[in-house]
PDB file of C-alpha atoms in Angstrom:
ATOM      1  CA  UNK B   9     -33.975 -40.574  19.496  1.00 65.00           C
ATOM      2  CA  UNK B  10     -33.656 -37.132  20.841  1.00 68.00           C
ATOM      3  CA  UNK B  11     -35.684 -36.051  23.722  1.00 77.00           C
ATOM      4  CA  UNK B  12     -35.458 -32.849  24.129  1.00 84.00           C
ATOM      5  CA  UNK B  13     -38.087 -30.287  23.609  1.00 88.00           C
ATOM      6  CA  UNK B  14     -37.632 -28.624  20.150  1.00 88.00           C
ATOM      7  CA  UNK B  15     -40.481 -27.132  18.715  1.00 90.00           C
ATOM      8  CA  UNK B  16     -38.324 -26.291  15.480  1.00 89.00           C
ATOM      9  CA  UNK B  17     -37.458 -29.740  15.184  1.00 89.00           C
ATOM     10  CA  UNK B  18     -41.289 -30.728  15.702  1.00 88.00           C
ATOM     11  CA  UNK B  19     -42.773 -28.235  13.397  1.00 89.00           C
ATOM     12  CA  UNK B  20     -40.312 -29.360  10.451  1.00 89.00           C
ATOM     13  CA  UNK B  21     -41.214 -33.317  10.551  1.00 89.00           C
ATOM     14  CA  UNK B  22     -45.082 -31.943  10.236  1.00 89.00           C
ATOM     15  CA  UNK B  23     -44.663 -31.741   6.684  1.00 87.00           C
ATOM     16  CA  UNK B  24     -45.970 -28.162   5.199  1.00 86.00           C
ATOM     17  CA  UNK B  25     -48.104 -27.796   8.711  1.00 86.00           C
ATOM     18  CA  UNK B  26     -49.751 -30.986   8.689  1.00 88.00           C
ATOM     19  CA  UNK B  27     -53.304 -31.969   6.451  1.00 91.00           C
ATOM     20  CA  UNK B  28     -56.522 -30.017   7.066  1.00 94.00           C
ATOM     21  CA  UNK B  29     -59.808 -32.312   7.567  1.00 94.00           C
ATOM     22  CA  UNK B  30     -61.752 -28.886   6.049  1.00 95.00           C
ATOM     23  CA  UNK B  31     -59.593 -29.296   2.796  1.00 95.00           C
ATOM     24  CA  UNK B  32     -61.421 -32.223   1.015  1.00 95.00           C
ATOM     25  CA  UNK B  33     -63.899 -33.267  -1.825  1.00 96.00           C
ATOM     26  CA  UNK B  34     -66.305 -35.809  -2.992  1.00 97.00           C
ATOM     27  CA  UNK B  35     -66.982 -36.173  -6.218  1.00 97.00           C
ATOM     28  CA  UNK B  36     -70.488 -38.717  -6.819  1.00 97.00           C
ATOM     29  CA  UNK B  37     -71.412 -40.011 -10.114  1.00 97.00           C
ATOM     30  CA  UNK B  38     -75.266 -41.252 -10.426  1.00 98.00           C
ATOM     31  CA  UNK B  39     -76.650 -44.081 -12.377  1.00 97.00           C
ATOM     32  CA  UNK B  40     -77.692 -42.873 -16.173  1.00 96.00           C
ATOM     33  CA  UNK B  41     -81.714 -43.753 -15.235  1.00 97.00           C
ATOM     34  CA  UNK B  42     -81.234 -40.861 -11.886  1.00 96.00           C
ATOM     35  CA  UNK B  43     -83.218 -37.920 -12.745  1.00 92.00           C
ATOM     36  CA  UNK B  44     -81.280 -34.785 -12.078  1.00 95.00           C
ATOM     37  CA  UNK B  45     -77.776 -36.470 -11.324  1.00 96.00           C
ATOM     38  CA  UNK B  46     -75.709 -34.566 -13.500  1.00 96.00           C
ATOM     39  CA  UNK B  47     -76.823 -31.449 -11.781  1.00 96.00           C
ATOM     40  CA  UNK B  48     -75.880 -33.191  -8.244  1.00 97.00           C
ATOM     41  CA  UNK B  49     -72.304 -34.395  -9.436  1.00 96.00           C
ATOM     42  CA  UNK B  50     -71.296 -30.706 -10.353  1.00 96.00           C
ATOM     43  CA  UNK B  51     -72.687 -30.035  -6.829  1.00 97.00           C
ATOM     44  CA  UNK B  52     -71.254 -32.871  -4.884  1.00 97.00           C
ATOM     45  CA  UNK B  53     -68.033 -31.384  -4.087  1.00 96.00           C
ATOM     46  CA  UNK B  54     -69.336 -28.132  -2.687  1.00 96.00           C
ATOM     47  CA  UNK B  55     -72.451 -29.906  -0.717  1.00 97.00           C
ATOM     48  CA  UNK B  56     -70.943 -32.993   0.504  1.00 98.00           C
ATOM     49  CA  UNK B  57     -69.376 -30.883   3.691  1.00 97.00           C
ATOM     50  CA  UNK B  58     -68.873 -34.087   6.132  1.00 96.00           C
ATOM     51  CA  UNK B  59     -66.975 -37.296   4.690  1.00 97.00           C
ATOM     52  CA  UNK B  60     -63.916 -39.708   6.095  1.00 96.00           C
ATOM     53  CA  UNK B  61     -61.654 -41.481   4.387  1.00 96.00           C
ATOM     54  CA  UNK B  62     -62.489 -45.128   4.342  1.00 96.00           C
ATOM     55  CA  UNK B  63     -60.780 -47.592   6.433  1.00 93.00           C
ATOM     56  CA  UNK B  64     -60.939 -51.195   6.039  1.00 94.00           C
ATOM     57  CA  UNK B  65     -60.496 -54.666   8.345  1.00 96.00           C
ATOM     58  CA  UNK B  66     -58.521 -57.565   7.930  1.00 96.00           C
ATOM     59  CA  UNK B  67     -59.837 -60.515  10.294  1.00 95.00           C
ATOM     60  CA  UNK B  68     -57.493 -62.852  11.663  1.00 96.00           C
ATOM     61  CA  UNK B  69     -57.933 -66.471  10.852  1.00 97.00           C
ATOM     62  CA  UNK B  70     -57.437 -68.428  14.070  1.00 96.00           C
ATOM     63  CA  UNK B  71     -56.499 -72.030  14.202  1.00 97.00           C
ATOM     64  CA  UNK B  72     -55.826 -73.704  17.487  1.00 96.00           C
ATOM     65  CA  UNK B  73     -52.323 -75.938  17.833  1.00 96.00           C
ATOM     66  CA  UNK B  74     -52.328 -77.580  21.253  1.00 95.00           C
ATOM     67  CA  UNK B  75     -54.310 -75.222  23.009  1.00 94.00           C
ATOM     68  CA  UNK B  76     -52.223 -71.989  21.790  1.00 96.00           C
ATOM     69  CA  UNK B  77     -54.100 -69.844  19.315  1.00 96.00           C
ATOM     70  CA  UNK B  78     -52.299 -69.248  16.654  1.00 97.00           C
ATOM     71  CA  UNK B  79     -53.378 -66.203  14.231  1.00 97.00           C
ATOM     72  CA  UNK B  80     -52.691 -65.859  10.287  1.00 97.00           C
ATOM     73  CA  UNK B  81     -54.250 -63.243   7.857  1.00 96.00           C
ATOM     74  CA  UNK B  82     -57.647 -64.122   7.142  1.00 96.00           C
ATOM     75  CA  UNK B  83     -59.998 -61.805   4.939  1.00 96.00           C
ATOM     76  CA  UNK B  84     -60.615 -58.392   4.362  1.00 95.00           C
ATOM     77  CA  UNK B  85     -63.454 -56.812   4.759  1.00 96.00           C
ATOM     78  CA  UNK B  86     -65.326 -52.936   3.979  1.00 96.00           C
ATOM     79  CA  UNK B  87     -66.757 -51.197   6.469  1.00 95.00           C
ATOM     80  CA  UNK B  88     -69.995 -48.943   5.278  1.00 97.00           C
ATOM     81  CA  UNK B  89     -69.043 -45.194   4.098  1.00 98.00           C
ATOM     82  CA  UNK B  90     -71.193 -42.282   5.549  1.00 98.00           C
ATOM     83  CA  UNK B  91     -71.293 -38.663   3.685  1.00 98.00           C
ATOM     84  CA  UNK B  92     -73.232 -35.738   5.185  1.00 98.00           C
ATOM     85  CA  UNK B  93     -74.510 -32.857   3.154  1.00 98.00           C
ATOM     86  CA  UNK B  94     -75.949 -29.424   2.868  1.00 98.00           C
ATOM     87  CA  UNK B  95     -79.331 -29.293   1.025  1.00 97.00           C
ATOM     88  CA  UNK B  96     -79.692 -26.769  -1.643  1.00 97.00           C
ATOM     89  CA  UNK B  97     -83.336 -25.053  -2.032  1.00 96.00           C
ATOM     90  CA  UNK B  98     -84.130 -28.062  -4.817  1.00 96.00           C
ATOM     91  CA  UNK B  99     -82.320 -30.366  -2.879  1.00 97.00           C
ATOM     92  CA  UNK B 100     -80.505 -31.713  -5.697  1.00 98.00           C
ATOM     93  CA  UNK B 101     -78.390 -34.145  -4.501  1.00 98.00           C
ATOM     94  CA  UNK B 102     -80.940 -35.836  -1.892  1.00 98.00           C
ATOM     95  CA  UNK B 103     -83.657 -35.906  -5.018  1.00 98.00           C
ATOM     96  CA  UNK B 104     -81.449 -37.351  -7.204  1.00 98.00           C
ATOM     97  CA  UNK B 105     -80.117 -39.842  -4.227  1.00 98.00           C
ATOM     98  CA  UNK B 106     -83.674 -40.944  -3.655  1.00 98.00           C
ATOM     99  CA  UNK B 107     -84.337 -41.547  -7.599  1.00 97.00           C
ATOM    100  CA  UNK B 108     -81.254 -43.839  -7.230  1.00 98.00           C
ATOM    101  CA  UNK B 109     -82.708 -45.893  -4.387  1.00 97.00           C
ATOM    102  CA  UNK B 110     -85.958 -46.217  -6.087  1.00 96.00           C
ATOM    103  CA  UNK B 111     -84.698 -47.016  -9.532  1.00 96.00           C
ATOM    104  CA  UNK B 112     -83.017 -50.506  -6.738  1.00 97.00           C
ATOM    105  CA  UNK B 113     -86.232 -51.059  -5.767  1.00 95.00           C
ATOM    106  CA  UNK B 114     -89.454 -49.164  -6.028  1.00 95.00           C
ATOM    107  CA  UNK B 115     -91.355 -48.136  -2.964  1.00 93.00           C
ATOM    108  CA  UNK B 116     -94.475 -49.672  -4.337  1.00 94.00           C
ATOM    109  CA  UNK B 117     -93.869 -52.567  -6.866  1.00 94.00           C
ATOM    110  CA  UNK B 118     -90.359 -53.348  -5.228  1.00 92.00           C
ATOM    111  CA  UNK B 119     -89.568 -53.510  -8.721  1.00 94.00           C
ATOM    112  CA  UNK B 120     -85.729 -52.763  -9.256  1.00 93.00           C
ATOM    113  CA  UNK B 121     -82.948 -53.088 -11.755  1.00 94.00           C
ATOM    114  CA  UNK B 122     -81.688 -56.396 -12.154  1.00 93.00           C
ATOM    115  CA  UNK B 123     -78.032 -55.499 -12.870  1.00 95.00           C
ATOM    116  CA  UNK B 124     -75.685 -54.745 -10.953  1.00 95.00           C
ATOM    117  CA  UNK B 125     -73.870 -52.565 -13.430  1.00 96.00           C
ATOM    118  CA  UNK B 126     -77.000 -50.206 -13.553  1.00 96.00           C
ATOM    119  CA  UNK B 127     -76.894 -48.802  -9.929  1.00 97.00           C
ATOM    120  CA  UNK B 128     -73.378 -49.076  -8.518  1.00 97.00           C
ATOM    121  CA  UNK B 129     -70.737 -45.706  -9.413  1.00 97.00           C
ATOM    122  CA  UNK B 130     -67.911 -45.502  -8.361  1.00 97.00           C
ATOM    123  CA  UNK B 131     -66.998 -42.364  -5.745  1.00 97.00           C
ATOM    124  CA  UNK B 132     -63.860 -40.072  -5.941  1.00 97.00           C
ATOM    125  CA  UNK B 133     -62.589 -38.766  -2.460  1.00 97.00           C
ATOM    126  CA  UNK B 134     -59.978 -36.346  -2.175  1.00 96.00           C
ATOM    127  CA  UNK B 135     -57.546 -35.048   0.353  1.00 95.00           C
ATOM    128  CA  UNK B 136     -56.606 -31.563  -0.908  1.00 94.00           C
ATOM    129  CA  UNK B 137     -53.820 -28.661   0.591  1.00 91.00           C
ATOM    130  CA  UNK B 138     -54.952 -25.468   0.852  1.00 89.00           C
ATOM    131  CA  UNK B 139     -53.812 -24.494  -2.205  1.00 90.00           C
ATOM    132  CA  UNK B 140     -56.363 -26.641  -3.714  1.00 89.00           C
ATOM    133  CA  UNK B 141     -53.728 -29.322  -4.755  1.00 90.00           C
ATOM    134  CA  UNK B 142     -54.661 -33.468  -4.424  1.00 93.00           C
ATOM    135  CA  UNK B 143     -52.726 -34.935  -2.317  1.00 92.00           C
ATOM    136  CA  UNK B 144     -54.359 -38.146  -1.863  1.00 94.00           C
ATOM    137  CA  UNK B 145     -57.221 -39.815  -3.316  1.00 95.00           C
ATOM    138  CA  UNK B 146     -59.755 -42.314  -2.532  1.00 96.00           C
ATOM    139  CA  UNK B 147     -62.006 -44.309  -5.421  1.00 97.00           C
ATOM    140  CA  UNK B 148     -64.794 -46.541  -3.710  1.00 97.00           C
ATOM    141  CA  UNK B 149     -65.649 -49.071  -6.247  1.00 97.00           C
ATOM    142  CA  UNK B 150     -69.031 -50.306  -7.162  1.00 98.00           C
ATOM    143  CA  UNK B 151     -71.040 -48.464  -4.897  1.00 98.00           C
ATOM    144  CA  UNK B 152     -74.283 -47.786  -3.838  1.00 98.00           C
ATOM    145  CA  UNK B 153     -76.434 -46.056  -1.078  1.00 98.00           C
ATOM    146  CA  UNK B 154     -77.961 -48.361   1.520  1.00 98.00           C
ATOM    147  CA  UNK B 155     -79.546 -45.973   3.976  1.00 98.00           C
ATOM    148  CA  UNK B 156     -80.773 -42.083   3.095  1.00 98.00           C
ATOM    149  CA  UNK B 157     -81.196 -40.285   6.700  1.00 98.00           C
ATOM    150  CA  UNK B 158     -84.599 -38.747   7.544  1.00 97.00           C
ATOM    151  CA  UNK B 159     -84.410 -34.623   7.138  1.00 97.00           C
ATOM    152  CA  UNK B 160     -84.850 -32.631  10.548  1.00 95.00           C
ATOM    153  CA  UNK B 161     -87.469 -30.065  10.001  1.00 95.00           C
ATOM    154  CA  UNK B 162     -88.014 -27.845  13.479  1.00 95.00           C
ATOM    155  CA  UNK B 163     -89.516 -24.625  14.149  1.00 96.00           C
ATOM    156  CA  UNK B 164     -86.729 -23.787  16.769  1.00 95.00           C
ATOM    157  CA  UNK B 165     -83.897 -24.157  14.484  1.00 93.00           C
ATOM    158  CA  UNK B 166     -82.499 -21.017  13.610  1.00 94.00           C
ATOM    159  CA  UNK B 167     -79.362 -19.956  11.703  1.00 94.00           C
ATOM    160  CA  UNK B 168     -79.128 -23.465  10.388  1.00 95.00           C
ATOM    161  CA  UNK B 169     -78.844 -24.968   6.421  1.00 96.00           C
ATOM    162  CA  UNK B 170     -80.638 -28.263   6.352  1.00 97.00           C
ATOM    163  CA  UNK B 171     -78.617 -31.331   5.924  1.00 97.00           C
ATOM    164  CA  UNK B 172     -78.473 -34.650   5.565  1.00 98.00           C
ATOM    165  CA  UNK B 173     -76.868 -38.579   5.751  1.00 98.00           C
ATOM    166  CA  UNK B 174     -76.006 -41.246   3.065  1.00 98.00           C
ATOM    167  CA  UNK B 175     -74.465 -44.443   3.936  1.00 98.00           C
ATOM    168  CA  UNK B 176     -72.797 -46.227   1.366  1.00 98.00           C
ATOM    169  CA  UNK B 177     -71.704 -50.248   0.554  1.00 98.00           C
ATOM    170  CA  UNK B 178     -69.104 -50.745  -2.221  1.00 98.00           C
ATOM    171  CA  UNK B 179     -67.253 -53.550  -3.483  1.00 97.00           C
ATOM    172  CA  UNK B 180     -63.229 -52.323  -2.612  1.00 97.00           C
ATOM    173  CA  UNK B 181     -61.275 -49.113  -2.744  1.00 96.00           C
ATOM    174  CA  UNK B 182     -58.297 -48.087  -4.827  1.00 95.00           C
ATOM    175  CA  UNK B 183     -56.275 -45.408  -3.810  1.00 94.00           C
ATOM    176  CA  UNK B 184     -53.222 -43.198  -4.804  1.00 90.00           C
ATOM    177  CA  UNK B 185     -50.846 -41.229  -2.866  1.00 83.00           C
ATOM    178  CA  UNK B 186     -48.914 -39.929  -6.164  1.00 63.00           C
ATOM    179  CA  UNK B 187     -51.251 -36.906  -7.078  1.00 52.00           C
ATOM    180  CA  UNK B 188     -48.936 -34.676  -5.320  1.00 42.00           C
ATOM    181  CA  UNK B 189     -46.941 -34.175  -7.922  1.00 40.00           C
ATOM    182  CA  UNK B 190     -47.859 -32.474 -11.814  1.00 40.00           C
ATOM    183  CA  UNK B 191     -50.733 -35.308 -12.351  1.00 42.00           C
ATOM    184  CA  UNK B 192     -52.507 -33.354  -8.861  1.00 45.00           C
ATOM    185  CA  UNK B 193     -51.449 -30.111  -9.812  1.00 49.00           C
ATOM    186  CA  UNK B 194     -53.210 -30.377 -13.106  1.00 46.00           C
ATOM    187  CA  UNK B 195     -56.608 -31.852 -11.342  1.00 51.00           C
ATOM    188  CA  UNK B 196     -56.664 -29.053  -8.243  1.00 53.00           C
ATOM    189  CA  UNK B 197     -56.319 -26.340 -10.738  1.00 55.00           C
ATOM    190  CA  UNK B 198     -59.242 -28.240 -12.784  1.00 52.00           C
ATOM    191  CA  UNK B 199     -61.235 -28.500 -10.136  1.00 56.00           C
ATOM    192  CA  UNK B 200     -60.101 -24.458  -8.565  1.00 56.00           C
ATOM    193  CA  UNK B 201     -61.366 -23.908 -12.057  1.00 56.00           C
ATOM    194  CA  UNK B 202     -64.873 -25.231 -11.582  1.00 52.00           C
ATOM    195  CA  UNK B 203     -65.052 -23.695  -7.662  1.00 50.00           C
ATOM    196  CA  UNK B 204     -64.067 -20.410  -9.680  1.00 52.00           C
ATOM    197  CA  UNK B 205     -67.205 -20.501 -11.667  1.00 52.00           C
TER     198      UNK B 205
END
């Protein structure tokens, strides 16, 4: 291992200058009972402006042998998955969000839908270049919002666009780190495409 300072050197193992956390987007897909969710999933991926990647946990099973801990893989678990994003004027994608959460259980009745299949979606997350290309993707699986942040409203607040929280629980996440090639290509220019519009 070389120690000597060479920025060259550096700059050419940071592979086409490194990823961009502003180059990124969400794609949500609503429940078929959500009033207005098709509008808010051709809006997701311009108003969903804060997001992460998800990460996940794997807990270490312990098991004692004469006073020594010893560790083995135990289970993994999800941790929840928090979006933040813009409102619109007909704040499309918080209506729609709250339509979800009450078609789970309604405010008054606490009626809900009994199947799981009715409310959970699955969400698309990608990591994009700034050429628009996919370079990694994210799909959280069976999900659904848990918590719907309250909306600051504030006479003081000037030169600001309202926003908003979501926090999210879903069963697992698949991802892919091959969309770099033709198959990511083909979807950035898709989705350029749509941005275009």
């Amino acid at each position: 291992m070389s120690t000597v300072f060479n920025l060259e050197r550096f700059k050419s193992q940071l592979t086409n200058g490194g990823l961009r956390p502003n180059q990124f987007a969400v794609q949500l897909s609503f429940p078929t009972y959500v009033s207005g969710g098709s509008q808010a999933v051709t809006k997701s991926p311009f108003l969903v402006n804060i997001a992460e990647m998800p990460g996940s946990t794997i807990n270490p099973a312990t098991v004692l042998y004469r006073g020594r801990e010893v560790l083995f893989s135990g289970d993994r678990t999800f941790s929840p998955w928090t979006f933040t994003a813009l409102n619109d004027s007909q704040m499309t994608i918080r209506n729609a969000l709250e339509s979800w959460m009450i078609g789970m259980e309604d405010l008054q009745t606490k009626r809900g839908r009994l199947f799981s299949a009715e409310y959970q979606r699955n969400i698309d997350i990608f990591q994009l270049d700034r050429n628009g290309t996919i370079l990694k993707s994210y799909v959280l699986r069976d999900a659904f919002p848990i918590d719907l942040s309250p909306v600051g409203l504030d006479f003081s607040s000037n030169d600001n666009i309202s926003t908003f929280q979501c926090t999210w629980r879903y069963q697992s996440f698949a991802t892919s780190n091959t969309a770099s090639g033709l198959i990511g290509q083909v979807v950035g220019q898709v989705f350029n495409q749509i941005v275009s519009r």
